[in-house]
Coordinates of C-alpha atoms in Angstrom, one line a residue:
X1 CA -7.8 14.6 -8.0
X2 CA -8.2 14.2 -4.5
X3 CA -7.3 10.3 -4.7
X4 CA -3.6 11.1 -5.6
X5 CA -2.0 12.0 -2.1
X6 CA -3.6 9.1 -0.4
X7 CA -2.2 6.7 -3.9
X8 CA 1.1 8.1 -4.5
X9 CA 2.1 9.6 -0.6
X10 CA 1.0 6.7 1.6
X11 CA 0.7 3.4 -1.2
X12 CA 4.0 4.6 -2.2
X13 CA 7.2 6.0 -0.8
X14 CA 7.8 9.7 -1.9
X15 CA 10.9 11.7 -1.5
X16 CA 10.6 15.5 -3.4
X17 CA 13.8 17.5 -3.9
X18 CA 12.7 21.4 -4.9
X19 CA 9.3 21.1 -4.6
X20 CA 9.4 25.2 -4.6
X21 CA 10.5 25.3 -8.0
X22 CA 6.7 24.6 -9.2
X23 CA 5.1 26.8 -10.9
X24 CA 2.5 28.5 -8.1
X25 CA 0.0 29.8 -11.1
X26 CA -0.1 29.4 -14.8
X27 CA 0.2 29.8 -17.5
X28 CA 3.4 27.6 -17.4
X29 CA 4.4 24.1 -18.4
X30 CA 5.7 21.7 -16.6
X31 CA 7.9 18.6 -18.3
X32 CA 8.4 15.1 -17.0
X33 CA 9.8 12.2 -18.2
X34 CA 6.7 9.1 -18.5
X35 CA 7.3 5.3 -17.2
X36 CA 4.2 4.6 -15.8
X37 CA 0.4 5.5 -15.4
X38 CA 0.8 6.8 -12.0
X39 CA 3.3 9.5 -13.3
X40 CA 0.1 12.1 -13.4
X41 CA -1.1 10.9 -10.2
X42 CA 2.5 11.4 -8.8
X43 CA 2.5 15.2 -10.1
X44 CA -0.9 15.9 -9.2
X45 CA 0.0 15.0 -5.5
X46 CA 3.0 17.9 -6.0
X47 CA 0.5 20.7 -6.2
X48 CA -2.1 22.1 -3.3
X49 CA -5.5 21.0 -3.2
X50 CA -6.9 24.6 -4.5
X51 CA -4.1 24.3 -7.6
X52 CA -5.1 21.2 -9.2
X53 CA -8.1 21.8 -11.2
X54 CA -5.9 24.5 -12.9
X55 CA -3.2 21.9 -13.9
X56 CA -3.8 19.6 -17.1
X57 CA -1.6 16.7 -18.4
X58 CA -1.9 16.7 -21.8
X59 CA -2.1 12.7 -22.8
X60 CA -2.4 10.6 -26.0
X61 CA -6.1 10.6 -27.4
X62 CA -6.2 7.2 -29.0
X63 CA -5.8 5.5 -25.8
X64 CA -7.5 7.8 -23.4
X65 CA -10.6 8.1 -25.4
X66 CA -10.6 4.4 -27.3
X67 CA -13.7 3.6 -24.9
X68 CA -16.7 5.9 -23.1
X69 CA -16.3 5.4 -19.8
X70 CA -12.4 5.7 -20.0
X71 CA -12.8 8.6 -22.1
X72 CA -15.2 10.2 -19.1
X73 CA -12.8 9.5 -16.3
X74 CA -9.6 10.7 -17.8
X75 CA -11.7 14.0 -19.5
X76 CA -13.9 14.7 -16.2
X77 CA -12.0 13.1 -13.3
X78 CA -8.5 13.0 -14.3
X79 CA -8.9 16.6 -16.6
X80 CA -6.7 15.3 -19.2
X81 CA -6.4 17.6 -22.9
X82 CA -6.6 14.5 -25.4
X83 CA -3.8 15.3 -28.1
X84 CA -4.3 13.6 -31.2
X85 CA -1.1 12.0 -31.6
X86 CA -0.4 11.4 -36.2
X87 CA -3.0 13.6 -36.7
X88 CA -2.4 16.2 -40.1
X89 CA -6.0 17.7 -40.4
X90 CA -5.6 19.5 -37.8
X91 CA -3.8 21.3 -34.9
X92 CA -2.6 18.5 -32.4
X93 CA -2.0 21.2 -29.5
X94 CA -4.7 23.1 -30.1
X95 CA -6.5 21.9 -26.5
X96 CA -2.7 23.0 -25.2
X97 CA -2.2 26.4 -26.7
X98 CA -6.0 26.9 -25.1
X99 CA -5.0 25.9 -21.8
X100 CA -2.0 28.1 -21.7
X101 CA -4.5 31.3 -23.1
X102 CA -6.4 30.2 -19.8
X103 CA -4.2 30.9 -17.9
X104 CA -3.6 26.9 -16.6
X105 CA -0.6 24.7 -15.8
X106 CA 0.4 22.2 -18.8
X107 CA 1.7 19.1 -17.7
X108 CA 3.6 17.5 -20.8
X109 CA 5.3 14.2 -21.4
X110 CA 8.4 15.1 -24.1
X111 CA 9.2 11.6 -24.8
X112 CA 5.9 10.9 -26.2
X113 CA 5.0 7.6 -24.8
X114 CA 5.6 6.0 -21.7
X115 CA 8.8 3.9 -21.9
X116 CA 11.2 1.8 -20.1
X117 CA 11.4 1.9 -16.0
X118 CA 14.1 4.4 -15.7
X119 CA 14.8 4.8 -19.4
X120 CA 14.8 8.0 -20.8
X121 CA 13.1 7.7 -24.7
X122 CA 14.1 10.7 -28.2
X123 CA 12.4 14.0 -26.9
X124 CA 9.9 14.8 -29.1
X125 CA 9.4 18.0 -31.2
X126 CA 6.0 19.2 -30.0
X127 CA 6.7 21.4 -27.0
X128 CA 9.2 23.6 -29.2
X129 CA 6.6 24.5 -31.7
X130 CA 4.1 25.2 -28.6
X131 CA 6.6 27.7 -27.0
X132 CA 7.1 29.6 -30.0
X133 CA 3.5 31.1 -29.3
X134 CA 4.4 31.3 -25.7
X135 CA 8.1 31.6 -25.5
X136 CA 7.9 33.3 -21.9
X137 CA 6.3 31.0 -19.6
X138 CA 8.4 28.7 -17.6
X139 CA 9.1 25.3 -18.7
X140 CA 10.1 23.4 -15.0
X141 CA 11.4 19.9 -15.4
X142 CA 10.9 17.2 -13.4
X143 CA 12.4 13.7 -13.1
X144 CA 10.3 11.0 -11.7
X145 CA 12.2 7.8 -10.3
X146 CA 10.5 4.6 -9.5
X147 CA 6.8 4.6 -10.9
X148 CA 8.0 2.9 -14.0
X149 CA 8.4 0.2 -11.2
X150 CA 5.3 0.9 -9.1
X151 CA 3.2 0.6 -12.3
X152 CA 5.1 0.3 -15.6
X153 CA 3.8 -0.6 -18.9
X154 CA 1.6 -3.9 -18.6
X155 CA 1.0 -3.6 -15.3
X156 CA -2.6 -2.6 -14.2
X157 CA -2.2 -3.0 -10.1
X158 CA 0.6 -0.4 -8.3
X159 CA 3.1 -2.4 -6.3
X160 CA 4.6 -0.5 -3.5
X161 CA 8.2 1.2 -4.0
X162 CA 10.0 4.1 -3.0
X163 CA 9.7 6.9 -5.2
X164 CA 12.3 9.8 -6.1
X165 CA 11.0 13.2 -7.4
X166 CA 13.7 16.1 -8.8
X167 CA 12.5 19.4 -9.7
X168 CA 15.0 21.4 -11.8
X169 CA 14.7 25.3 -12.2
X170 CA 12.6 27.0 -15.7
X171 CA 14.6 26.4 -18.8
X172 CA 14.5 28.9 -21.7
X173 CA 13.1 28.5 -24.8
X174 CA 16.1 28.5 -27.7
X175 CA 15.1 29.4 -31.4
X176 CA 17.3 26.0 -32.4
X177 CA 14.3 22.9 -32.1
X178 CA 17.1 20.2 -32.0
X179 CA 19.4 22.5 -29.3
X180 CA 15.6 22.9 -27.7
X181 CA 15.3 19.1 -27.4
X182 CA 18.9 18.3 -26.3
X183 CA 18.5 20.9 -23.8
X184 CA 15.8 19.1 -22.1
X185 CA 17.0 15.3 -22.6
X186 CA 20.3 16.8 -20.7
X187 CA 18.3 18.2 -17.8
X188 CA 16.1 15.0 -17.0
X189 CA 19.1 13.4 -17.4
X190 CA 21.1 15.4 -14.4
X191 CA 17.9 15.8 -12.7
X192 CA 17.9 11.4 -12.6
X193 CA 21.3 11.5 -11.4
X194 CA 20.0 13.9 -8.3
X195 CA 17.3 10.5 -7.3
X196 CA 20.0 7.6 -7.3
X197 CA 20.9 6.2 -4.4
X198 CA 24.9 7.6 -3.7
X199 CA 27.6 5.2 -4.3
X200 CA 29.5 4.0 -1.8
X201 CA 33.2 5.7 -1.9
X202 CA 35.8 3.3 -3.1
X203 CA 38.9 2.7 -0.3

């Protein structure tokens, strides 16, 4: 993706805190919370140039792939692994569990969906049942501030705004799926408070 510096880095304005905390080689996951459609761009533009084809945001298949020439840009341009999100008959993280056997970098969305600008939505289930075949890789977090603004849900065109990034260290896996889930609603939620503006001290 070699449209998502110019995008995200010059349309928009991006501060990164931690940027070292990335994973430099796979197989490892990393988590953000999802406002808006430039939230993979924004991550994309994270990684170097010679990384990127190795990292793959996992993203919903019914709206993705709900028309061909969609379906070809976000499978061949963007590198997307379509999850088949209500699906019983078979393995939804199947295209997941392959890209962490090759060795790649996951990009997930825990909530799901995109939600509100700057609203953190339930963490879903899904990544806990992914680690337990892969309980060693790091799992980095990242909070992205802003892009539900830039581009939120409805919207179609970027608008330009300043953009916060926090990247918080590799959590560990815990046998408990609801302690699991808590675990990483609590650390987006720290990691937003690191890309709010400071408050003014009261006299």
């Amino acid at each position: 993706m070699l449209l998502a510096r110019p995008v995200v880095r010059l349309w928009l304005g991006v501060t990164v805190r931690h940027q070292e905390r990335l994973p430099g080689t796979g197989p490892a996951i990393v988590i953000a919370n999802h406002n808006s459609h430039l939230d993979i761009l924004a991550l994309y533009s994270l990684f170097p140039l010679g990384l990127i084809p190795r990292v793959r945001p996992a993203a919903a298949a019914d709206y993705f792939l709900k028309n061909r020439w969609l379906a070809w840009f976000a499978t061949h341009v963007v590198g997307i692994i379509p999850v088949v999100r209500g699906g019983m008959r078979r393995d939804p993280l199947a295209g997941c569990r392959q890209a962490l056997h090759n060795g790649d970098i996951l990009v997930l969305f825990p909530e799901g969906t995109r939600g509100e600008p700057e609203a953190l939505s339930d963490i879903k289930s899904g990544i806990w049942y992914l680690l337990r075949d892969f309980p060693d890789i790091p799992v980095v977090p990242v909070y992205l501030h802003g892009l539900g603004r830039a581009m939120g849900r409805g919207q179609w065109l970027p608008v330009p705004f300043f953009v916060d990034i926090a990247i918080g260290r590799s959590l560990p896996h815990l046998e408990n799926k609801e302690a699991f889930c808590t675990l990483i609603r609590d650390t987006l939620l720290q990691l937003k408070q690191k890309t709010l503006p400071a408050t003014p001290a009261q006299d």
